[in-house]
JSON list of C-alpha atoms and ligand atoms in Angstrom, two decimals:
[
{"chain": "A", "resi": 23, "resn": "MET", "atom": "CA", "xyz": [-14.98, -11.35, 0.61]},
{"chain": "A", "resi": 24, "resn": "HIS", "atom": "CA", "xyz": [-13.50, -9.46, 3.53]},
{"chain": "A", "resi": 25, "resn": "ILE", "atom": "CA", "xyz": [-10.24, -7.49, 3.72]},
{"chain": "A", "resi": 26, "resn": "LYS", "atom": "CA", "xyz": [-8.30, -7.31, 6.96]},
{"chain": "A", "resi": 27, "resn": "ALA", "atom": "CA", "xyz": [-5.15, -5.51, 8.11]},
{"chain": "A", "resi": 28, "resn": "ILE", "atom": "CA", "xyz": [-2.55, -7.34, 10.19]},
{"chain": "A", "resi": 29, "resn": "PRO", "atom": "CA", "xyz": [-0.27, -4.77, 11.87]},
{"chain": "A", "resi": 30, "resn": "ALA", "atom": "CA", "xyz": [3.37, -5.86, 11.56]},
{"chain": "A", "resi": 31, "resn": "LEU", "atom": "CA", "xyz": [6.82, -4.58, 12.51]},
{"chain": "A", "resi": 32, "resn": "GLU", "atom": "CA", "xyz": [6.67, -0.95, 13.63]},
{"chain": "A", "resi": 33, "resn": "ASP", "atom": "CA", "xyz": [4.04, 0.52, 11.33]},
{"chain": "A", "resi": 34, "resn": "ASN", "atom": "CA", "xyz": [3.48, -1.90, 8.44]},
{"chain": "A", "resi": 35, "resn": "TYR", "atom": "CA", "xyz": [0.22, -3.47, 7.39]},
{"chain": "A", "resi": 36, "resn": "ILE", "atom": "CA", "xyz": [-0.06, -6.92, 5.87]},
{"chain": "A", "resi": 37, "resn": "TRP", "atom": "CA", "xyz": [-3.35, -7.06, 3.95]},
{"chain": "A", "resi": 38, "resn": "LEU", "atom": "CA", "xyz": [-5.45, -10.23, 3.88]},
{"chain": "A", "resi": 39, "resn": "ILE", "atom": "CA", "xyz": [-8.20, -10.77, 1.33]},
{"chain": "A", "resi": 40, "resn": "LYS", "atom": "CA", "xyz": [-10.42, -13.48, 2.76]},
{"chain": "A", "resi": 41, "resn": "THR", "atom": "CA", "xyz": [-13.01, -15.55, 0.95]},
{"chain": "A", "resi": 42, "resn": "GLY", "atom": "CA", "xyz": [-14.35, -18.30, 3.20]},
{"chain": "A", "resi": 43, "resn": "GLU", "atom": "CA", "xyz": [-11.29, -20.11, 4.55]},
{"chain": "A", "resi": 44, "resn": "ASP", "atom": "CA", "xyz": [-9.04, -19.00, 1.71]},
{"chain": "A", "resi": 45, "resn": "VAL", "atom": "CA", "xyz": [-6.84, -15.97, 1.95]},
{"chain": "A", "resi": 46, "resn": "VAL", "atom": "CA", "xyz": [-4.66, -13.93, -0.37]},
{"chain": "A", "resi": 47, "resn": "VAL", "atom": "CA", "xyz": [-1.80, -12.22, 1.50]},
{"chain": "A", "resi": 48, "resn": "VAL", "atom": "CA", "xyz": [-0.31, -8.91, 0.34]},
{"chain": "A", "resi": 49, "resn": "ASP", "atom": "CA", "xyz": [3.26, -8.04, 1.42]},
{"chain": "A", "resi": 50, "resn": "PRO", "atom": "CA", "xyz": [4.04, -10.41, 4.32]},
{"chain": "A", "resi": 51, "resn": "GLY", "atom": "CA", "xyz": [6.67, -8.22, 5.99]},
{"chain": "A", "resi": 52, "resn": "GLU", "atom": "CA", "xyz": [6.74, -10.25, 9.21]},
{"chain": "A", "resi": 53, "resn": "SER", "atom": "CA", "xyz": [5.71, -13.86, 9.75]},
{"chain": "A", "resi": 54, "resn": "GLU", "atom": "CA", "xyz": [4.81, -14.11, 13.43]},
{"chain": "A", "resi": 55, "resn": "PRO", "atom": "CA", "xyz": [1.62, -12.02, 13.79]},
{"chain": "A", "resi": 56, "resn": "LEU", "atom": "CA", "xyz": [0.46, -13.29, 10.43]},
{"chain": "A", "resi": 57, "resn": "ILE", "atom": "CA", "xyz": [0.94, -17.01, 11.08]},
{"chain": "A", "resi": 58, "resn": "ASP", "atom": "CA", "xyz": [-0.63, -16.62, 14.54]},
{"chain": "A", "resi": 59, "resn": "TYR", "atom": "CA", "xyz": [-3.70, -15.02, 13.01]},
{"chain": "A", "resi": 60, "resn": "LEU", "atom": "CA", "xyz": [-3.98, -17.56, 10.18]},
{"chain": "A", "resi": 61, "resn": "GLN", "atom": "CA", "xyz": [-3.69, -20.52, 12.56]},
{"chain": "A", "resi": 62, "resn": "THR", "atom": "CA", "xyz": [-6.12, -19.11, 15.12]},
{"chain": "A", "resi": 63, "resn": "SER", "atom": "CA", "xyz": [-8.65, -18.37, 12.40]},
{"chain": "A", "resi": 64, "resn": "GLY", "atom": "CA", "xyz": [-8.13, -21.63, 10.50]},
{"chain": "A", "resi": 65, "resn": "LEU", "atom": "CA", "xyz": [-7.28, -19.86, 7.26]},
{"chain": "A", "resi": 66, "resn": "LYS", "atom": "CA", "xyz": [-5.40, -21.27, 4.32]},
{"chain": "A", "resi": 67, "resn": "VAL", "atom": "CA", "xyz": [-3.13, -19.15, 2.11]},
{"chain": "A", "resi": 68, "resn": "LYS", "atom": "CA", "xyz": [-4.07, -19.40, -1.58]},
{"chain": "A", "resi": 69, "resn": "ALA", "atom": "CA", "xyz": [-1.63, -16.85, -2.98]},
{"chain": "A", "resi": 70, "resn": "ILE", "atom": "CA", "xyz": [0.80, -14.14, -1.96]},
{"chain": "A", "resi": 71, "resn": "LEU", "atom": "CA", "xyz": [1.19, -10.82, -3.74]},
{"chain": "A", "resi": 72, "resn": "LEU", "atom": "CA", "xyz": [4.36, -8.73, -3.40]},
{"chain": "A", "resi": 73, "resn": "THR", "atom": "CA", "xyz": [4.55, -5.05, -4.35]},
{"chain": "A", "resi": 74, "resn": "HIS", "atom": "CA", "xyz": [8.31, -4.47, -4.10]},
{"chain": "A", "resi": 75, "resn": "PHE", "atom": "CA", "xyz": [11.55, -5.85, -2.74]},
{"chain": "A", "resi": 76, "resn": "HIS", "atom": "CA", "xyz": [11.94, -4.01, 0.59]},
{"chain": "A", "resi": 77, "resn": "GLU", "atom": "CA", "xyz": [12.51, -6.27, 3.57]},
{"chain": "A", "resi": 78, "resn": "ASP", "atom": "CA", "xyz": [9.55, -4.87, 5.53]},
{"chain": "A", "resi": 79, "resn": "HIS", "atom": "CA", "xyz": [7.28, -6.17, 2.74]},
{"chain": "A", "resi": 80, "resn": "VAL", "atom": "CA", "xyz": [8.86, -9.58, 2.06]},
{"chain": "A", "resi": 81, "resn": "GLY", "atom": "CA", "xyz": [10.64, -10.45, 5.34]},
{"chain": "A", "resi": 82, "resn": "GLY", "atom": "CA", "xyz": [7.98, -12.92, 6.49]},
{"chain": "A", "resi": 83, "resn": "LEU", "atom": "CA", "xyz": [7.63, -14.73, 3.18]},
{"chain": "A", "resi": 84, "resn": "SER", "atom": "CA", "xyz": [9.78, -17.82, 3.70]},
{"chain": "A", "resi": 85, "resn": "GLU", "atom": "CA", "xyz": [8.36, -18.60, 7.16]},
{"chain": "A", "resi": 86, "resn": "LEU", "atom": "CA", "xyz": [4.84, -18.04, 5.88]},
{"chain": "A", "resi": 87, "resn": "LEU", "atom": "CA", "xyz": [5.43, -20.49, 3.03]},
{"chain": "A", "resi": 88, "resn": "ALA", "atom": "CA", "xyz": [6.97, -23.01, 5.43]},
{"chain": "A", "resi": 89, "resn": "SER", "atom": "CA", "xyz": [3.84, -22.79, 7.63]},
{"chain": "A", "resi": 90, "resn": "GLN", "atom": "CA", "xyz": [1.53, -23.88, 4.78]},
{"chain": "A", "resi": 91, "resn": "LYS", "atom": "CA", "xyz": [1.05, -27.57, 4.05]},
{"chain": "A", "resi": 92, "resn": "HIS", "atom": "CA", "xyz": [0.24, -27.05, 0.39]},
{"chain": "A", "resi": 93, "resn": "GLU", "atom": "CA", "xyz": [1.68, -25.20, -2.56]},
{"chain": "A", "resi": 94, "resn": "VAL", "atom": "CA", "xyz": [1.17, -21.44, -2.60]},
{"chain": "A", "resi": 95, "resn": "THR", "atom": "CA", "xyz": [1.71, -19.24, -5.66]},
{"chain": "A", "resi": 96, "resn": "VAL", "atom": "CA", "xyz": [3.74, -16.11, -5.01]},
{"chain": "A", "resi": 97, "resn": "TYR", "atom": "CA", "xyz": [3.41, -13.22, -7.46]},
{"chain": "A", "resi": 98, "resn": "GLY", "atom": "CA", "xyz": [5.61, -10.14, -7.67]},
{"chain": "A", "resi": 99, "resn": "PRO", "atom": "CA", "xyz": [7.59, -7.78, -9.89]},
{"chain": "A", "resi": 100, "resn": "ILE", "atom": "CA", "xyz": [10.91, -8.63, -11.54]},
{"chain": "A", "resi": 101, "resn": "GLU", "atom": "CA", "xyz": [12.89, -7.10, -8.64]},
{"chain": "A", "resi": 102, "resn": "VAL", "atom": "CA", "xyz": [11.73, -10.01, -6.42]},
{"chain": "A", "resi": 103, "resn": "GLU", "atom": "CA", "xyz": [12.09, -12.71, -9.07]},
{"chain": "A", "resi": 104, "resn": "ASP", "atom": "CA", "xyz": [14.14, -14.93, -6.72]},
{"chain": "A", "resi": 105, "resn": "GLN", "atom": "CA", "xyz": [11.23, -15.07, -4.28]},
{"chain": "A", "resi": 106, "resn": "VAL", "atom": "CA", "xyz": [8.24, -15.64, -6.55]},
{"chain": "A", "resi": 107, "resn": "ASN", "atom": "CA", "xyz": [6.76, -18.39, -8.72]},
{"chain": "A", "resi": 108, "resn": "GLN", "atom": "CA", "xyz": [5.36, -15.91, -11.16]},
{"chain": "A", "resi": 109, "resn": "VAL", "atom": "CA", "xyz": [6.83, -12.57, -12.18]},
{"chain": "A", "resi": 110, "resn": "VAL", "atom": "CA", "xyz": [4.08, -10.15, -13.16]},
{"chain": "A", "resi": 111, "resn": "LYS", "atom": "CA", "xyz": [4.15, -6.91, -15.12]},
{"chain": "A", "resi": 112, "resn": "ASP", "atom": "CA", "xyz": [2.02, -3.89, -15.90]},
{"chain": "A", "resi": 113, "resn": "GLY", "atom": "CA", "xyz": [-1.34, -4.82, -17.40]},
{"chain": "A", "resi": 114, "resn": "ASP", "atom": "CA", "xyz": [-1.29, -8.47, -16.33]},
{"chain": "A", "resi": 115, "resn": "ARG", "atom": "CA", "xyz": [-4.59, -9.81, -15.03]},
{"chain": "A", "resi": 116, "resn": "LEU", "atom": "CA", "xyz": [-4.40, -12.54, -12.42]},
{"chain": "A", "resi": 117, "resn": "GLU", "atom": "CA", "xyz": [-7.30, -14.83, -11.61]},
{"chain": "A", "resi": 118, "resn": "ILE", "atom": "CA", "xyz": [-7.04, -15.79, -7.94]},
{"chain": "A", "resi": 119, "resn": "ASN", "atom": "CA", "xyz": [-9.77, -17.29, -5.79]},
{"chain": "A", "resi": 120, "resn": "GLY", "atom": "CA", "xyz": [-12.41, -16.14, -8.27]},
{"chain": "A", "resi": 121, "resn": "TRP", "atom": "CA", "xyz": [-11.18, -12.54, -8.14]},
{"chain": "A", "resi": 122, "resn": "GLU", "atom": "CA", "xyz": [-9.35, -10.67, -10.87]},
{"chain": "A", "resi": 123, "resn": "PHE", "atom": "CA", "xyz": [-6.28, -8.67, -9.88]},
{"chain": "A", "resi": 124, "resn": "GLU", "atom": "CA", "xyz": [-4.91, -6.19, -12.37]},
{"chain": "A", "resi": 125, "resn": "VAL", "atom": "CA", "xyz": [-1.22, -5.32, -12.11]},
{"chain": "A", "resi": 126, "resn": "LEU", "atom": "CA", "xyz": [-0.30, -1.63, -12.34]},
{"chain": "A", "resi": 127, "resn": "LYS", "atom": "CA", "xyz": [3.33, -0.64, -12.56]},
{"chain": "A", "resi": 128, "resn": "THR", "atom": "CA", "xyz": [3.89, 2.15, -10.05]},
{"chain": "A", "resi": 129, "resn": "PRO", "atom": "CA", "xyz": [7.66, 2.79, -9.88]},
{"chain": "A", "resi": 130, "resn": "GLY", "atom": "CA", "xyz": [9.57, 5.54, -8.10]},
{"chain": "A", "resi": 131, "resn": "HIS", "atom": "CA", "xyz": [9.80, 4.28, -4.51]},
{"chain": "A", "resi": 132, "resn": "SER", "atom": "CA", "xyz": [11.54, 1.24, -6.01]},
{"chain": "A", "resi": 133, "resn": "ALA", "atom": "CA", "xyz": [12.38, 0.75, -9.69]},
{"chain": "A", "resi": 134, "resn": "GLU", "atom": "CA", "xyz": [9.90, -2.09, -10.31]},
{"chain": "A", "resi": 135, "resn": "HIS", "atom": "CA", "xyz": [7.24, -1.37, -7.70]},
{"chain": "A", "resi": 136, "resn": "ILE", "atom": "CA", "xyz": [3.78, -2.61, -8.66]},
{"chain": "A", "resi": 137, "resn": "SER", "atom": "CA", "xyz": [0.27, -2.24, -7.25]},
{"chain": "A", "resi": 138, "resn": "TYR", "atom": "CA", "xyz": [-2.67, -4.63, -7.52]},
{"chain": "A", "resi": 139, "resn": "LEU", "atom": "CA", "xyz": [-6.19, -3.49, -8.35]},
{"chain": "A", "resi": 140, "resn": "MET", "atom": "CA", "xyz": [-8.94, -5.93, -7.42]},
{"chain": "A", "resi": 141, "resn": "ASP", "atom": "CA", "xyz": [-12.40, -4.62, -8.26]},
{"chain": "A", "resi": 142, "resn": "LYS", "atom": "CA", "xyz": [-12.25, -1.21, -6.52]},
{"chain": "A", "resi": 143, "resn": "HIS", "atom": "CA", "xyz": [-9.56, -2.20, -4.02]},
{"chain": "A", "resi": 144, "resn": "LEU", "atom": "CA", "xyz": [-6.02, -0.96, -4.66]},
{"chain": "A", "resi": 145, "resn": "PHE", "atom": "CA", "xyz": [-3.11, -2.61, -2.82]},
{"chain": "A", "resi": 146, "resn": "CYS", "atom": "CA", "xyz": [-0.43, -0.04, -3.41]},
{"chain": "A", "resi": 147, "resn": "GLY", "atom": "CA", "xyz": [2.50, -0.94, -1.14]},
{"chain": "A", "resi": 148, "resn": "ASP", "atom": "CA", "xyz": [4.62, 2.16, -0.61]},
{"chain": "A", "resi": 149, "resn": "VAL", "atom": "CA", "xyz": [3.73, 4.24, -3.66]},
{"chain": "A", "resi": 150, "resn": "LEU", "atom": "CA", "xyz": [0.86, 6.13, -2.02]},
{"chain": "A", "resi": 151, "resn": "PHE", "atom": "CA", "xyz": [-0.18, 6.64, 1.60]},
{"chain": "A", "resi": 152, "resn": "SER", "atom": "CA", "xyz": [-3.36, 8.18, 2.89]},
{"chain": "A", "resi": 153, "resn": "ALA", "atom": "CA", "xyz": [-1.91, 11.68, 3.22]},
{"chain": "A", "resi": 154, "resn": "GLY", "atom": "CA", "xyz": [1.52, 11.08, 1.74]},
{"chain": "A", "resi": 155, "resn": "CYS", "atom": "CA", "xyz": [3.60, 9.05, -0.66]},
{"chain": "A", "resi": 156, "resn": "GLY", "atom": "CA", "xyz": [6.64, 6.82, -0.55]},
{"chain": "A", "resi": 157, "resn": "ARG", "atom": "CA", "xyz": [10.15, 8.17, -0.40]},
{"chain": "A", "resi": 158, "resn": "VAL", "atom": "CA", "xyz": [11.73, 8.27, -3.87]},
{"chain": "A", "resi": 159, "resn": "PHE", "atom": "CA", "xyz": [14.67, 5.95, -3.22]},
{"chain": "A", "resi": 160, "resn": "THR", "atom": "CA", "xyz": [15.30, 5.56, -6.97]},
{"chain": "A", "resi": 161, "resn": "ASN", "atom": "CA", "xyz": [15.71, 9.34, -7.38]},
{"chain": "A", "resi": 162, "resn": "ASP", "atom": "CA", "xyz": [13.40, 8.93, -10.37]},
{"chain": "A", "resi": 163, "resn": "TYR", "atom": "CA", "xyz": [10.95, 11.64, -9.35]},
{"chain": "A", "resi": 164, "resn": "GLN", "atom": "CA", "xyz": [9.32, 11.61, -12.76]},
{"chain": "A", "resi": 165, "resn": "ALA", "atom": "CA", "xyz": [8.45, 7.92, -12.30]},
{"chain": "A", "resi": 166, "resn": "GLN", "atom": "CA", "xyz": [6.98, 8.49, -8.84]},
{"chain": "A", "resi": 167, "resn": "TYR", "atom": "CA", "xyz": [5.03, 11.54, -10.04]},
{"chain": "A", "resi": 168, "resn": "ASP", "atom": "CA", "xyz": [3.65, 9.53, -12.98]},
{"chain": "A", "resi": 169, "resn": "SER", "atom": "CA", "xyz": [2.73, 6.65, -10.66]},
{"chain": "A", "resi": 170, "resn": "LEU", "atom": "CA", "xyz": [0.71, 9.03, -8.50]},
{"chain": "A", "resi": 171, "resn": "GLN", "atom": "CA", "xyz": [-1.03, 10.47, -11.56]},
{"chain": "A", "resi": 172, "resn": "LYS", "atom": "CA", "xyz": [-1.90, 6.95, -12.67]},
{"chain": "A", "resi": 173, "resn": "ILE", "atom": "CA", "xyz": [-3.57, 6.22, -9.32]},
{"chain": "A", "resi": 174, "resn": "LYS", "atom": "CA", "xyz": [-5.26, 9.63, -9.30]},
{"chain": "A", "resi": 175, "resn": "ALA", "atom": "CA", "xyz": [-6.97, 8.68, -12.58]},
{"chain": "A", "resi": 176, "resn": "LEU", "atom": "CA", "xyz": [-8.71, 5.66, -10.99]},
{"chain": "A", "resi": 177, "resn": "SER", "atom": "CA", "xyz": [-12.32, 5.81, -9.88]},
{"chain": "A", "resi": 178, "resn": "ASP", "atom": "CA", "xyz": [-13.03, 7.99, -6.81]},
{"chain": "A", "resi": 179, "resn": "GLU", "atom": "CA", "xyz": [-14.54, 4.99, -5.01]},
{"chain": "A", "resi": 180, "resn": "THR", "atom": "CA", "xyz": [-11.25, 3.07, -5.17]},
{"chain": "A", "resi": 181, "resn": "GLN", "atom": "CA", "xyz": [-10.27, 1.94, -1.68]},
{"chain": "A", "resi": 182, "resn": "ILE", "atom": "CA", "xyz": [-6.60, 2.53, -0.90]},
{"chain": "A", "resi": 183, "resn": "TYR", "atom": "CA", "xyz": [-4.77, -0.19, 1.06]},
{"chain": "A", "resi": 184, "resn": "ALA", "atom": "CA", "xyz": [-1.27, 1.18, 1.65]},
{"chain": "A", "resi": 185, "resn": "GLY", "atom": "CA", "xyz": [1.66, -0.58, 3.29]},
{"chain": "A", "resi": 186, "resn": "HIS", "atom": "CA", "xyz": [2.17, 1.72, 6.29]},
{"chain": "A", "resi": 187, "resn": "GLU", "atom": "CA", "xyz": [0.29, 3.55, 9.02]},
{"chain": "A", "resi": 188, "resn": "TYR", "atom": "CA", "xyz": [1.88, 6.95, 8.35]},
{"chain": "A", "resi": 189, "resn": "THR", "atom": "CA", "xyz": [-1.32, 8.98, 8.16]},
{"chain": "A", "resi": 190, "resn": "LEU", "atom": "CA", "xyz": [-0.94, 11.15, 11.27]},
{"chain": "A", "resi": 191, "resn": "THR", "atom": "CA", "xyz": [2.73, 11.95, 10.53]},
{"chain": "A", "resi": 192, "resn": "ASN", "atom": "CA", "xyz": [1.81, 12.87, 6.97]},
{"chain": "A", "resi": 193, "resn": "LEU", "atom": "CA", "xyz": [-1.09, 15.04, 8.14]},
{"chain": "A", "resi": 194, "resn": "ALA", "atom": "CA", "xyz": [1.16, 16.79, 10.67]},
{"chain": "A", "resi": 195, "resn": "PHE", "atom": "CA", "xyz": [3.66, 17.46, 7.88]},
{"chain": "A", "resi": 196, "resn": "SER", "atom": "CA", "xyz": [0.94, 18.66, 5.50]},
{"chain": "A", "resi": 197, "resn": "LEU", "atom": "CA", "xyz": [-0.33, 21.11, 8.12]},
{"chain": "A", "resi": 198, "resn": "THR", "atom": "CA", "xyz": [3.13, 22.71, 8.27]},
{"chain": "A", "resi": 199, "resn": "ILE", "atom": "CA", "xyz": [2.74, 23.41, 4.53]},
{"chain": "A", "resi": 200, "resn": "GLU", "atom": "CA", "xyz": [-0.94, 24.45, 4.64]},
{"chain": "A", "resi": 201, "resn": "PRO", "atom": "CA", "xyz": [-1.73, 25.39, 8.26]},
{"chain": "A", "resi": 202, "resn": "ASP", "atom": "CA", "xyz": [-5.20, 26.75, 7.44]},
{"chain": "A", "resi": 203, "resn": "ASN", "atom": "CA", "xyz": [-6.39, 23.77, 5.38]},
{"chain": "A", "resi": 204, "resn": "GLN", "atom": "CA", "xyz": [-9.70, 22.75, 6.97]},
{"chain": "A", "resi": 205, "resn": "ASP", "atom": "CA", "xyz": [-9.83, 19.38, 5.16]},
{"chain": "A", "resi": 206, "resn": "LEU", "atom": "CA", "xyz": [-6.46, 18.46, 6.69]},
{"chain": "A", "resi": 207, "resn": "MET", "atom": "CA", "xyz": [-7.60, 19.50, 10.16]},
{"chain": "A", "resi": 208, "resn": "ASN", "atom": "CA", "xyz": [-10.87, 17.56, 9.89]},
{"chain": "A", "resi": 209, "resn": "GLN", "atom": "CA", "xyz": [-9.06, 14.46, 8.69]},
{"chain": "A", "resi": 210, "resn": "GLN", "atom": "CA", "xyz": [-6.47, 14.76, 11.46]},
{"chain": "A", "resi": 211, "resn": "GLN", "atom": "CA", "xyz": [-9.24, 14.76, 14.07]},
{"chain": "A", "resi": 212, "resn": "ALA", "atom": "CA", "xyz": [-11.02, 11.82, 12.44]},
{"chain": "A", "resi": 213, "resn": "VAL", "atom": "CA", "xyz": [-7.82, 9.77, 12.20]},
{"chain": "A", "resi": 214, "resn": "LYS", "atom": "CA", "xyz": [-6.79, 10.60, 15.78]},
{"chain": "A", "resi": 215, "resn": "ASP", "atom": "CA", "xyz": [-10.16, 9.25, 16.94]},
{"chain": "A", "resi": 216, "resn": "ARG", "atom": "CA", "xyz": [-9.70, 6.02, 14.97]},
{"chain": "A", "resi": 217, "resn": "ARG", "atom": "CA", "xyz": [-6.12, 5.53, 16.13]},
{"chain": "A", "resi": 218, "resn": "SER", "atom": "CA", "xyz": [-7.03, 6.15, 19.78]},
{"chain": "A", "resi": 219, "resn": "LYS", "atom": "CA", "xyz": [-9.39, 3.16, 19.46]},
{"chain": "A", "resi": 220, "resn": "GLY", "atom": "CA", "xyz": [-6.55, 1.08, 18.01]},
{"chain": "A", "resi": 221, "resn": "LEU", "atom": "CA", "xyz": [-8.10, 1.09, 14.52]},
{"chain": "A", "resi": 222, "resn": "PRO", "atom": "CA", "xyz": [-6.10, 1.55, 11.30]},
{"chain": "A", "resi": 223, "resn": "SER", "atom": "CA", "xyz": [-6.59, 4.75, 9.32]},
{"chain": "A", "resi": 224, "resn": "LEU", "atom": "CA", "xyz": [-6.75, 2.56, 6.20]},
{"chain": "A", "resi": 225, "resn": "PRO", "atom": "CA", "xyz": [-8.32, 1.77, 3.86]},
{"chain": "A", "resi": 226, "resn": "THR", "atom": "CA", "xyz": [-9.59, 5.12, 2.76]},
{"chain": "A", "resi": 227, "resn": "ASN", "atom": "CA", "xyz": [-11.14, 5.97, -0.56]},
{"chain": "A", "resi": 228, "resn": "LEU", "atom": "CA", "xyz": [-9.50, 7.89, -3.35]},
{"chain": "A", "resi": 229, "resn": "ALA", "atom": "CA", "xyz": [-11.99, 10.77, -3.17]},
{"chain": "A", "resi": 230, "resn": "VAL", "atom": "CA", "xyz": [-10.85, 11.43, 0.41]},
{"chain": "A", "resi": 231, "resn": "VAL", "atom": "CA", "xyz": [-7.18, 10.94, -0.46]},
{"chain": "A", "resi": 232, "resn": "LYS", "atom": "CA", "xyz": [-7.43, 13.47, -3.30]},
{"chain": "A", "resi": 233, "resn": "LYS", "atom": "CA", "xyz": [-8.76, 16.03, -0.82]},
{"chain": "A", "resi": 234, "resn": "ILE", "atom": "CA", "xyz": [-6.01, 15.60, 1.78]},
{"chain": "A", "resi": 235, "resn": "ASN", "atom": "CA", "xyz": [-2.94, 14.38, -0.12]},
{"chain": "A", "resi": 236, "resn": "LEU", "atom": "CA", "xyz": [-0.68, 17.28, -1.09]},
{"chain": "A", "resi": 237, "resn": "PHE", "atom": "CA", "xyz": [1.54, 14.92, -3.13]},
{"chain": "A", "resi": 238, "resn": "LEU", "atom": "CA", "xyz": [-1.40, 13.90, -5.32]},
{"chain": "A", "resi": 239, "resn": "GLN", "atom": "CA", "xyz": [-2.40, 17.54, -5.58]},
{"chain": "A", "resi": 240, "resn": "ALA", "atom": "CA", "xyz": [1.04, 18.70, -6.81]},
{"chain": "A", "resi": 241, "resn": "GLU", "atom": "CA", "xyz": [0.33, 20.28, -10.17]},
{"chain": "A", "resi": 242, "resn": "SER", "atom": "CA", "xyz": [3.75, 19.80, -11.72]},
{"chain": "A", "resi": 243, "resn": "LEU", "atom": "CA", "xyz": [6.78, 17.58, -11.38]},
{"chain": "A", "resi": 244, "resn": "LYS", "atom": "CA", "xyz": [8.69, 20.57, -10.04]},
{"chain": "A", "resi": 245, "resn": "ASP", "atom": "CA", "xyz": [6.13, 21.17, -7.26]},
{"chain": "A", "resi": 246, "resn": "PHE", "atom": "CA", "xyz": [6.12, 17.46, -6.43]},
{"chain": "A", "resi": 247, "resn": "ILE", "atom": "CA", "xyz": [9.93, 17.28, -6.15]},
{"chain": "A", "resi": 248, "resn": "GLN", "atom": "CA", "xyz": [10.03, 20.33, -3.91]},
{"chain": "A", "resi": 249, "resn": "LEU", "atom": "CA", "xyz": [7.32, 18.95, -1.62]},
{"chain": "A", "resi": 250, "resn": "ARG", "atom": "CA", "xyz": [8.88, 15.49, -1.43]},
{"chain": "A", "resi": 251, "resn": "LYS", "atom": "CA", "xyz": [12.30, 16.95, -0.54]},
{"chain": "A", "resi": 252, "resn": "VAL", "atom": "CA", "xyz": [10.81, 19.04, 2.27]},
{"chain": "A", "resi": 253, "resn": "ARG", "atom": "CA", "xyz": [8.99, 15.94, 3.54]},
{"chain": "A", "resi": 254, "resn": "ASP", "atom": "CA", "xyz": [12.27, 13.96, 3.52]},
{"chain": "A", "resi": 255, "resn": "GLN", "atom": "CA", "xyz": [13.63, 16.43, 6.09]},
{"chain": "A", "resi": 256, "resn": "PHE", "atom": "CA", "xyz": [10.50, 16.45, 8.29]},
{"chain": "B", "resi": 21, "resn": "FE2", "atom": "FE1", "xyz": [9.24, 0.25, 0.77]}
]
């Protein structure tokens, strides 16, 4: 099994979980780079997982399906029920390609946002980023805070596969809040090096994220709301 990022749109990642010639696609936000890659590599889509309804996560779905010559099962939360074969909910366990994916409800960014945990790999859409978290479009800050706490409780070795390359922006923001934080500075240098080579900053493991993510570190809902509102203006 190998997991690969396909950069899409401005700063999205489409995640591919490959086993031999079979691939599971997470959040196909744009069809062109994805279909190009699948055709060049001779890969066949087994299933598609959606985390939430935003266009930059589902925009490539219909063209991707049209490009496949066989039936593909699409899974997603109730907010994308028109686009999926199977609506999934918190606690569901999906058996795909010999791998088990557990569904975790992680609302706040959108009302029905879900994440998928496969072994120690978490595909978390826009709920959590390496050094940040998704904007709370629902205004349900409690839900978003609880979603972050739920992820924080997972094993430290969990690899985080988020939907966007926002790491440097989030680190720059975090350094305005904690300018002397050495962990933030070290991570900023490490990520700059990776990005200058054209490599994604993701995945990263939860132990690292806990060290550098001020949103995960917020000790109360009140602190989280304050931080998120400052970030919205950054
Ligand atoms: Fe989103």
